[in-house]
mmCIF file with all atom_site columns, C-alpha atoms in Angstrom:
data_model
loop_
_atom_site.group_PDB
_atom_site.id
_atom_site.type_symbol
_atom_site.label_atom_id
_atom_site.label_alt_id
_atom_site.label_comp_id
_atom_site.label_asym_id
_atom_site.label_entity_id
_atom_site.label_seq_id
_atom_site.pdbx_PDB_ins_code
_atom_site.Cartn_x
_atom_site.Cartn_y
_atom_site.Cartn_z
_atom_site.occupancy
_atom_site.B_iso_or_equiv
_atom_site.pdbx_formal_charge
_atom_site.auth_seq_id
_atom_site.auth_comp_id
_atom_site.auth_asym_id
_atom_site.auth_atom_id
_atom_site.pdbx_PDB_model_num
ATOM 1   C CA . MET A 1 1   ? 0.000   0.000  0.000   1.00 39.00 ? 1   MET A CA 1
ATOM 2   C CA . HIS A 1 2   ? 1.248   3.473  -0.888  1.00 38.00 ? 2   HIS A CA 1
ATOM 3   C CA . PRO A 1 3   ? 1.531   6.117  1.825   1.00 42.00 ? 3   PRO A CA 1
ATOM 4   C CA . LEU A 1 4   ? -1.060  8.860  1.706   1.00 42.00 ? 4   LEU A CA 1
ATOM 5   C CA . THR A 1 5   ? -0.013  11.954 -0.169  1.00 38.00 ? 5   THR A CA 1
ATOM 6   C CA . PRO A 1 6   ? -1.073  15.207 1.484   1.00 39.00 ? 6   PRO A CA 1
ATOM 7   C CA . THR A 1 7   ? -3.593  17.156 -0.531  1.00 38.00 ? 7   THR A CA 1
ATOM 8   C CA . PRO A 1 8   ? -1.913  20.216 -2.024  1.00 39.00 ? 8   PRO A CA 1
ATOM 9   C CA . PRO A 1 9   ? -3.283  23.598 -1.009  1.00 55.00 ? 9   PRO A CA 1
ATOM 10  C CA . ARG A 1 10  ? -6.002  24.858 -3.305  1.00 74.00 ? 10  ARG A CA 1
ATOM 11  C CA . ILE A 1 11  ? -4.464  26.979 -6.004  1.00 85.00 ? 11  ILE A CA 1
ATOM 12  C CA . PRO A 1 12  ? -6.528  30.150 -6.534  1.00 90.00 ? 12  PRO A CA 1
ATOM 13  C CA . GLN A 1 13  ? -8.284  30.535 -9.878  1.00 92.00 ? 13  GLN A CA 1
ATOM 14  C CA . ARG A 1 14  ? -9.864  33.996 -9.460  1.00 95.00 ? 14  ARG A CA 1
ATOM 15  C CA . VAL A 1 15  ? -7.474  36.612 -8.097  1.00 95.00 ? 15  VAL A CA 1
ATOM 16  C CA . LEU A 1 16  ? -8.181  40.278 -7.382  1.00 95.00 ? 16  LEU A CA 1
ATOM 17  C CA . VAL A 1 17  ? -5.195  42.578 -6.952  1.00 95.00 ? 17  VAL A CA 1
ATOM 18  C CA . VAL A 1 18  ? -5.441  46.045 -5.396  1.00 92.00 ? 18  VAL A CA 1
ATOM 19  C CA . GLY A 1 19  ? -2.891  48.758 -4.769  1.00 88.00 ? 19  GLY A CA 1
ATOM 20  C CA . THR A 1 20  ? -1.469  51.973 -6.127  1.00 81.00 ? 20  THR A CA 1
ATOM 21  C CA . PRO A 1 21  ? -1.431  51.828 -9.928  1.00 80.00 ? 21  PRO A CA 1
ATOM 22  C CA . GLY A 1 22  ? 2.049   51.613 -11.382 1.00 81.00 ? 22  GLY A CA 1
ATOM 23  C CA . VAL A 1 23  ? 4.833   49.319 -12.472 1.00 85.00 ? 23  VAL A CA 1
ATOM 24  C CA . ALA A 1 24  ? 4.861   47.265 -9.262  1.00 87.00 ? 24  ALA A CA 1
ATOM 25  C CA . LEU A 1 25  ? 1.120   46.501 -9.473  1.00 90.00 ? 25  LEU A CA 1
ATOM 26  C CA . THR A 1 26  ? 1.316   45.627 -13.176 1.00 92.00 ? 26  THR A CA 1
ATOM 27  C CA . SER A 1 27  ? 4.338   43.415 -12.588 1.00 93.00 ? 27  SER A CA 1
ATOM 28  C CA . LEU A 1 28  ? 2.625   41.569 -9.731  1.00 95.00 ? 28  LEU A CA 1
ATOM 29  C CA . CYS A 1 29  ? -0.489  40.943 -11.844 1.00 95.00 ? 29  CYS A CA 1
ATOM 30  C CA . GLN A 1 30  ? 1.634   39.625 -14.714 1.00 96.00 ? 30  GLN A CA 1
ATOM 31  C CA . ARG A 1 31  ? 3.614   37.336 -12.386 1.00 94.00 ? 31  ARG A CA 1
ATOM 32  C CA . LEU A 1 32  ? 0.439   35.979 -10.804 1.00 95.00 ? 32  LEU A CA 1
ATOM 33  C CA . ALA A 1 33  ? -1.208  35.314 -14.169 1.00 96.00 ? 33  ALA A CA 1
ATOM 34  C CA . GLU A 1 34  ? 1.888   33.535 -15.462 1.00 94.00 ? 34  GLU A CA 1
ATOM 35  C CA . ALA A 1 35  ? 2.453   31.463 -12.310 1.00 93.00 ? 35  ALA A CA 1
ATOM 36  C CA . LEU A 1 36  ? -1.198  30.414 -12.069 1.00 93.00 ? 36  LEU A CA 1
ATOM 37  C CA . ASP A 1 37  ? -1.559  29.988 -15.850 1.00 93.00 ? 37  ASP A CA 1
ATOM 38  C CA . LEU A 1 38  ? -4.552  32.332 -15.888 1.00 95.00 ? 38  LEU A CA 1
ATOM 39  C CA . PRO A 1 39  ? -5.495  35.205 -18.181 1.00 95.00 ? 39  PRO A CA 1
ATOM 40  C CA . LEU A 1 40  ? -4.643  38.696 -16.980 1.00 96.00 ? 40  LEU A CA 1
ATOM 41  C CA . VAL A 1 41  ? -7.664  40.920 -17.542 1.00 94.00 ? 41  VAL A CA 1
ATOM 42  C CA . GLU A 1 42  ? -6.853  44.618 -17.430 1.00 90.00 ? 42  GLU A CA 1
ATOM 43  C CA . PRO A 1 43  ? -9.615  47.040 -16.395 1.00 85.00 ? 43  PRO A CA 1
ATOM 44  C CA . THR A 1 44  ? -9.169  48.811 -19.747 1.00 84.00 ? 44  THR A CA 1
ATOM 45  C CA . ASP A 1 45  ? -10.211 45.542 -21.457 1.00 86.00 ? 45  ASP A CA 1
ATOM 46  C CA . LEU A 1 46  ? -13.628 45.761 -19.800 1.00 84.00 ? 46  LEU A CA 1
ATOM 47  C CA . SER A 1 47  ? -16.151 48.028 -21.498 1.00 82.00 ? 47  SER A CA 1
ATOM 48  C CA . GLY A 1 48  ? -18.814 48.154 -18.801 1.00 83.00 ? 48  GLY A CA 1
ATOM 49  C CA . PRO A 1 49  ? -20.882 46.348 -16.181 1.00 85.00 ? 49  PRO A CA 1
ATOM 50  C CA . GLU A 1 50  ? -21.832 43.559 -18.608 1.00 89.00 ? 50  GLU A CA 1
ATOM 51  C CA . ASP A 1 51  ? -18.155 42.676 -19.065 1.00 90.00 ? 51  ASP A CA 1
ATOM 52  C CA . LEU A 1 52  ? -17.670 42.584 -15.282 1.00 89.00 ? 52  LEU A CA 1
ATOM 53  C CA . VAL A 1 53  ? -20.565 40.137 -14.950 1.00 90.00 ? 53  VAL A CA 1
ATOM 54  C CA . ARG A 1 54  ? -19.127 37.945 -17.720 1.00 91.00 ? 54  ARG A CA 1
ATOM 55  C CA . LEU A 1 55  ? -15.681 38.029 -16.130 1.00 92.00 ? 55  LEU A CA 1
ATOM 56  C CA . ALA A 1 56  ? -17.108 37.122 -12.721 1.00 91.00 ? 56  ALA A CA 1
ATOM 57  C CA . ALA A 1 57  ? -18.778 34.062 -14.269 1.00 92.00 ? 57  ALA A CA 1
ATOM 58  C CA . PHE A 1 58  ? -15.541 32.932 -15.910 1.00 91.00 ? 58  PHE A CA 1
ATOM 59  C CA . GLU A 1 59  ? -13.601 30.266 -14.001 1.00 90.00 ? 59  GLU A CA 1
ATOM 60  C CA . GLY A 1 60  ? -10.114 31.762 -14.082 1.00 93.00 ? 60  GLY A CA 1
ATOM 61  C CA . TRP A 1 61  ? -8.665  35.277 -14.053 1.00 95.00 ? 61  TRP A CA 1
ATOM 62  C CA . VAL A 1 62  ? -6.240  37.698 -12.474 1.00 96.00 ? 62  VAL A CA 1
ATOM 63  C CA . THR A 1 63  ? -7.305  41.332 -12.512 1.00 95.00 ? 63  THR A CA 1
ATOM 64  C CA . PRO A 1 64  ? -6.445  44.562 -10.745 1.00 93.00 ? 64  PRO A CA 1
ATOM 65  C CA . ILE A 1 65  ? -9.525  46.361 -9.473  1.00 85.00 ? 65  ILE A CA 1
ATOM 66  C CA . ALA A 1 66  ? -9.845  49.968 -8.454  1.00 74.00 ? 66  ALA A CA 1
ATOM 67  C CA . ASP A 1 67  ? -13.503 50.901 -8.582  1.00 82.00 ? 67  ASP A CA 1
ATOM 68  C CA . GLU A 1 68  ? -16.616 49.994 -6.645  1.00 84.00 ? 68  GLU A CA 1
ATOM 69  C CA . ALA A 1 69  ? -18.341 48.364 -9.628  1.00 86.00 ? 69  ALA A CA 1
ATOM 70  C CA . GLY A 1 70  ? -15.408 46.008 -10.087 1.00 87.00 ? 70  GLY A CA 1
ATOM 71  C CA . ARG A 1 71  ? -15.388 45.084 -6.409  1.00 88.00 ? 71  ARG A CA 1
ATOM 72  C CA . ALA A 1 72  ? -19.144 44.485 -6.349  1.00 89.00 ? 72  ALA A CA 1
ATOM 73  C CA . ALA A 1 73  ? -19.025 42.167 -9.354  1.00 91.00 ? 73  ALA A CA 1
ATOM 74  C CA . LEU A 1 74  ? -15.780 40.290 -8.705  1.00 93.00 ? 74  LEU A CA 1
ATOM 75  C CA . LEU A 1 75  ? -15.262 40.101 -4.933  1.00 93.00 ? 75  LEU A CA 1
ATOM 76  C CA . PRO A 1 76  ? -18.054 37.528 -4.409  1.00 93.00 ? 76  PRO A CA 1
ATOM 77  C CA . ARG A 1 77  ? -16.306 35.143 -6.848  1.00 93.00 ? 77  ARG A CA 1
ATOM 78  C CA . ALA A 1 78  ? -12.679 35.765 -5.848  1.00 94.00 ? 78  ALA A CA 1
ATOM 79  C CA . ASP A 1 79  ? -10.516 32.972 -4.409  1.00 92.00 ? 79  ASP A CA 1
ATOM 80  C CA . LEU A 1 80  ? -7.761  35.343 -3.328  1.00 93.00 ? 80  LEU A CA 1
ATOM 81  C CA . LEU A 1 81  ? -7.395  39.072 -2.702  1.00 93.00 ? 81  LEU A CA 1
ATOM 82  C CA . VAL A 1 82  ? -3.900  40.553 -2.922  1.00 93.00 ? 82  VAL A CA 1
ATOM 83  C CA . ASN A 1 83  ? -3.120  44.028 -1.584  1.00 92.00 ? 83  ASN A CA 1
ATOM 84  C CA . LEU A 1 84  ? 0.163   45.426 -2.856  1.00 90.00 ? 84  LEU A CA 1
ATOM 85  C CA . VAL A 1 85  ? 1.298   47.883 -0.201  1.00 85.00 ? 85  VAL A CA 1
ATOM 86  C CA . HIS A 1 86  ? 3.528   50.357 -1.955  1.00 70.00 ? 86  HIS A CA 1
ATOM 87  C CA . GLU A 1 87  ? 4.527   53.015 0.530   1.00 62.00 ? 87  GLU A CA 1
ATOM 88  C CA . GLU A 1 88  ? 8.071   54.051 -0.108  1.00 60.00 ? 88  GLU A CA 1
ATOM 89  C CA . ALA A 1 89  ? 10.007  54.277 3.128   1.00 59.00 ? 89  ALA A CA 1
ATOM 90  C CA . GLY A 1 90  ? 12.177  57.120 4.322   1.00 65.00 ? 90  GLY A CA 1
ATOM 91  C CA . LEU A 1 91  ? 12.390  60.759 3.371   1.00 71.00 ? 91  LEU A CA 1
ATOM 92  C CA . ARG A 1 92  ? 11.800  60.112 -0.335  1.00 71.00 ? 92  ARG A CA 1
ATOM 93  C CA . GLY A 1 93  ? 8.469   58.371 0.399   1.00 65.00 ? 93  GLY A CA 1
ATOM 94  C CA . LEU A 1 94  ? 7.426   61.137 2.773   1.00 67.00 ? 94  LEU A CA 1
ATOM 95  C CA . VAL A 1 95  ? 8.160   63.800 0.130   1.00 74.00 ? 95  VAL A CA 1
ATOM 96  C CA . LYS A 1 96  ? 6.208   61.877 -2.553  1.00 67.00 ? 96  LYS A CA 1
ATOM 97  C CA . ARG A 1 97  ? 3.181   61.440 -0.278  1.00 62.00 ? 97  ARG A CA 1
ATOM 98  C CA . THR A 1 98  ? 3.278   65.115 0.732   1.00 69.00 ? 98  THR A CA 1
ATOM 99  C CA . VAL A 1 99  ? 3.501   66.320 -2.881  1.00 71.00 ? 99  VAL A CA 1
ATOM 100 C CA . ARG A 1 100 ? 0.629   63.983 -3.848  1.00 63.00 ? 100 ARG A CA 1
ATOM 101 C CA . ARG A 1 101 ? -1.512  65.442 -1.040  1.00 65.00 ? 101 ARG A CA 1
ATOM 102 C CA . ILE A 1 102 ? -0.633  69.040 -1.960  1.00 71.00 ? 102 ILE A CA 1
ATOM 103 C CA . ARG A 1 103 ? -1.569  68.375 -5.583  1.00 68.00 ? 103 ARG A CA 1
ATOM 104 C CA . ALA A 1 104 ? -4.723  66.638 -4.346  1.00 66.00 ? 104 ALA A CA 1
ATOM 105 C CA . GLU A 1 105 ? -3.863  63.541 -6.372  1.00 58.00 ? 105 GLU A CA 1
ATOM 106 C CA . PRO A 1 106 ? -6.035  60.822 -4.959  1.00 58.00 ? 106 PRO A CA 1
ATOM 107 C CA . GLY A 1 107 ? -4.487  57.476 -4.234  1.00 61.00 ? 107 GLY A CA 1
ATOM 108 C CA . PRO A 1 108 ? -6.620  54.375 -4.414  1.00 64.00 ? 108 PRO A CA 1
ATOM 109 C CA . ASP A 1 109 ? -9.336  54.181 -1.777  1.00 67.00 ? 109 ASP A CA 1
ATOM 110 C CA . LEU A 1 110 ? -8.480  50.962 0.028   1.00 71.00 ? 110 LEU A CA 1
ATOM 111 C CA . ALA A 1 111 ? -10.506 51.578 3.182   1.00 76.00 ? 111 ALA A CA 1
ATOM 112 C CA . TRP A 1 112 ? -12.953 48.875 2.048   1.00 82.00 ? 112 TRP A CA 1
ATOM 113 C CA . LEU A 1 113 ? -10.249 46.244 2.688   1.00 85.00 ? 113 LEU A CA 1
ATOM 114 C CA . THR A 1 114 ? -11.014 46.423 6.410   1.00 86.00 ? 114 THR A CA 1
ATOM 115 C CA . ASP A 1 115 ? -14.566 45.192 5.629   1.00 87.00 ? 115 ASP A CA 1
ATOM 116 C CA . VAL A 1 116 ? -13.443 42.148 3.619   1.00 89.00 ? 116 VAL A CA 1
ATOM 117 C CA . PRO A 1 117 ? -13.533 39.706 6.591   1.00 88.00 ? 117 PRO A CA 1
ATOM 118 C CA . ARG A 1 118 ? -17.161 40.698 7.178   1.00 90.00 ? 118 ARG A CA 1
ATOM 119 C CA . ILE A 1 119 ? -18.185 40.783 3.507   1.00 88.00 ? 119 ILE A CA 1
ATOM 120 C CA . ARG A 1 120 ? -16.348 37.615 2.459   1.00 91.00 ? 120 ARG A CA 1
ATOM 121 C CA . PRO A 1 121 ? -15.453 35.564 5.539   1.00 92.00 ? 121 PRO A CA 1
ATOM 122 C CA . GLY A 1 122 ? -12.661 33.141 4.782   1.00 89.00 ? 122 GLY A CA 1
ATOM 123 C CA . LEU A 1 123 ? -11.388 34.940 1.671   1.00 90.00 ? 123 LEU A CA 1
ATOM 124 C CA . PRO A 1 124 ? -7.587  34.890 1.872   1.00 90.00 ? 124 PRO A CA 1
ATOM 125 C CA . LEU A 1 125 ? -6.099  38.392 1.873   1.00 89.00 ? 125 LEU A CA 1
ATOM 126 C CA . ALA A 1 126 ? -2.389  38.767 1.212   1.00 90.00 ? 126 ALA A CA 1
ATOM 127 C CA . ARG A 1 127 ? -0.670  42.074 2.010   1.00 89.00 ? 127 ARG A CA 1
ATOM 128 C CA . LEU A 1 128 ? 2.594   42.302 0.100   1.00 89.00 ? 128 LEU A CA 1
ATOM 129 C CA . GLU A 1 129 ? 5.425   44.762 -0.171  1.00 87.00 ? 129 GLU A CA 1
ATOM 130 C CA . PRO A 1 130 ? 6.782   45.017 -3.728  1.00 86.00 ? 130 PRO A CA 1
ATOM 131 C CA . ALA A 1 131 ? 10.142  43.589 -2.599  1.00 86.00 ? 131 ALA A CA 1
ATOM 132 C CA . ASP A 1 132 ? 8.413   40.416 -1.326  1.00 89.00 ? 132 ASP A CA 1
ATOM 133 C CA . ALA A 1 133 ? 6.023   39.896 -4.236  1.00 89.00 ? 133 ALA A CA 1
ATOM 134 C CA . ALA A 1 134 ? 8.188   37.706 -6.497  1.00 89.00 ? 134 ALA A CA 1
ATOM 135 C CA . ALA A 1 135 ? 9.060   35.235 -3.733  1.00 90.00 ? 135 ALA A CA 1
ATOM 136 C CA . TRP A 1 136 ? 5.443   35.098 -2.551  1.00 90.00 ? 136 TRP A CA 1
ATOM 137 C CA . VAL A 1 137 ? 4.163   34.349 -6.066  1.00 91.00 ? 137 VAL A CA 1
ATOM 138 C CA . ALA A 1 138 ? 6.803   31.642 -6.505  1.00 88.00 ? 138 ALA A CA 1
ATOM 139 C CA . ALA A 1 139 ? 5.680   29.987 -3.244  1.00 87.00 ? 139 ALA A CA 1
ATOM 140 C CA . LEU A 1 140 ? 1.996   30.190 -4.196  1.00 83.00 ? 140 LEU A CA 1
ATOM 141 C CA . VAL A 1 141 ? 2.204   27.364 -6.724  1.00 78.00 ? 141 VAL A CA 1
ATOM 142 C CA . PRO A 1 142 ? 3.873   24.142 -5.589  1.00 73.00 ? 142 PRO A CA 1
ATOM 143 C CA . PRO A 1 143 ? 6.630   22.975 -7.944  1.00 71.00 ? 143 PRO A CA 1
ATOM 144 C CA . ALA A 1 144 ? 5.736   20.144 -10.301 1.00 65.00 ? 144 ALA A CA 1
ATOM 145 C CA . HIS A 1 145 ? 7.497   16.875 -9.658  1.00 56.00 ? 145 HIS A CA 1
#
């Protein structure tokens, strides 16, 4: 008789990514899509609420979301929510944040993330720094033997 093989962790098939738009967020989405062998669906590829409903019904995707309509349609179907925390440390980060506030450039409204445990109990939420993202994605999918 063969020894029992532990069941691998469930690999997510519908992944929402949130964070400050930019190179780090795009790179994380691309890495996730490649590692999970899922299509990356950019918000610009969606033409309206009908597309969000169709995407939500689809069985596999990685997409960054920024607006309330996207959250409403996709959060109920998500297997994983990833929050890319991109606050630059030190004086340089402080200056950038201050200039952004002076110019009244809004950052993404991520206050809704605190409600996720109530809205979707059990939905895994990963908070990642850009420097940790590549290693985290690599560990997400077990290596093939």
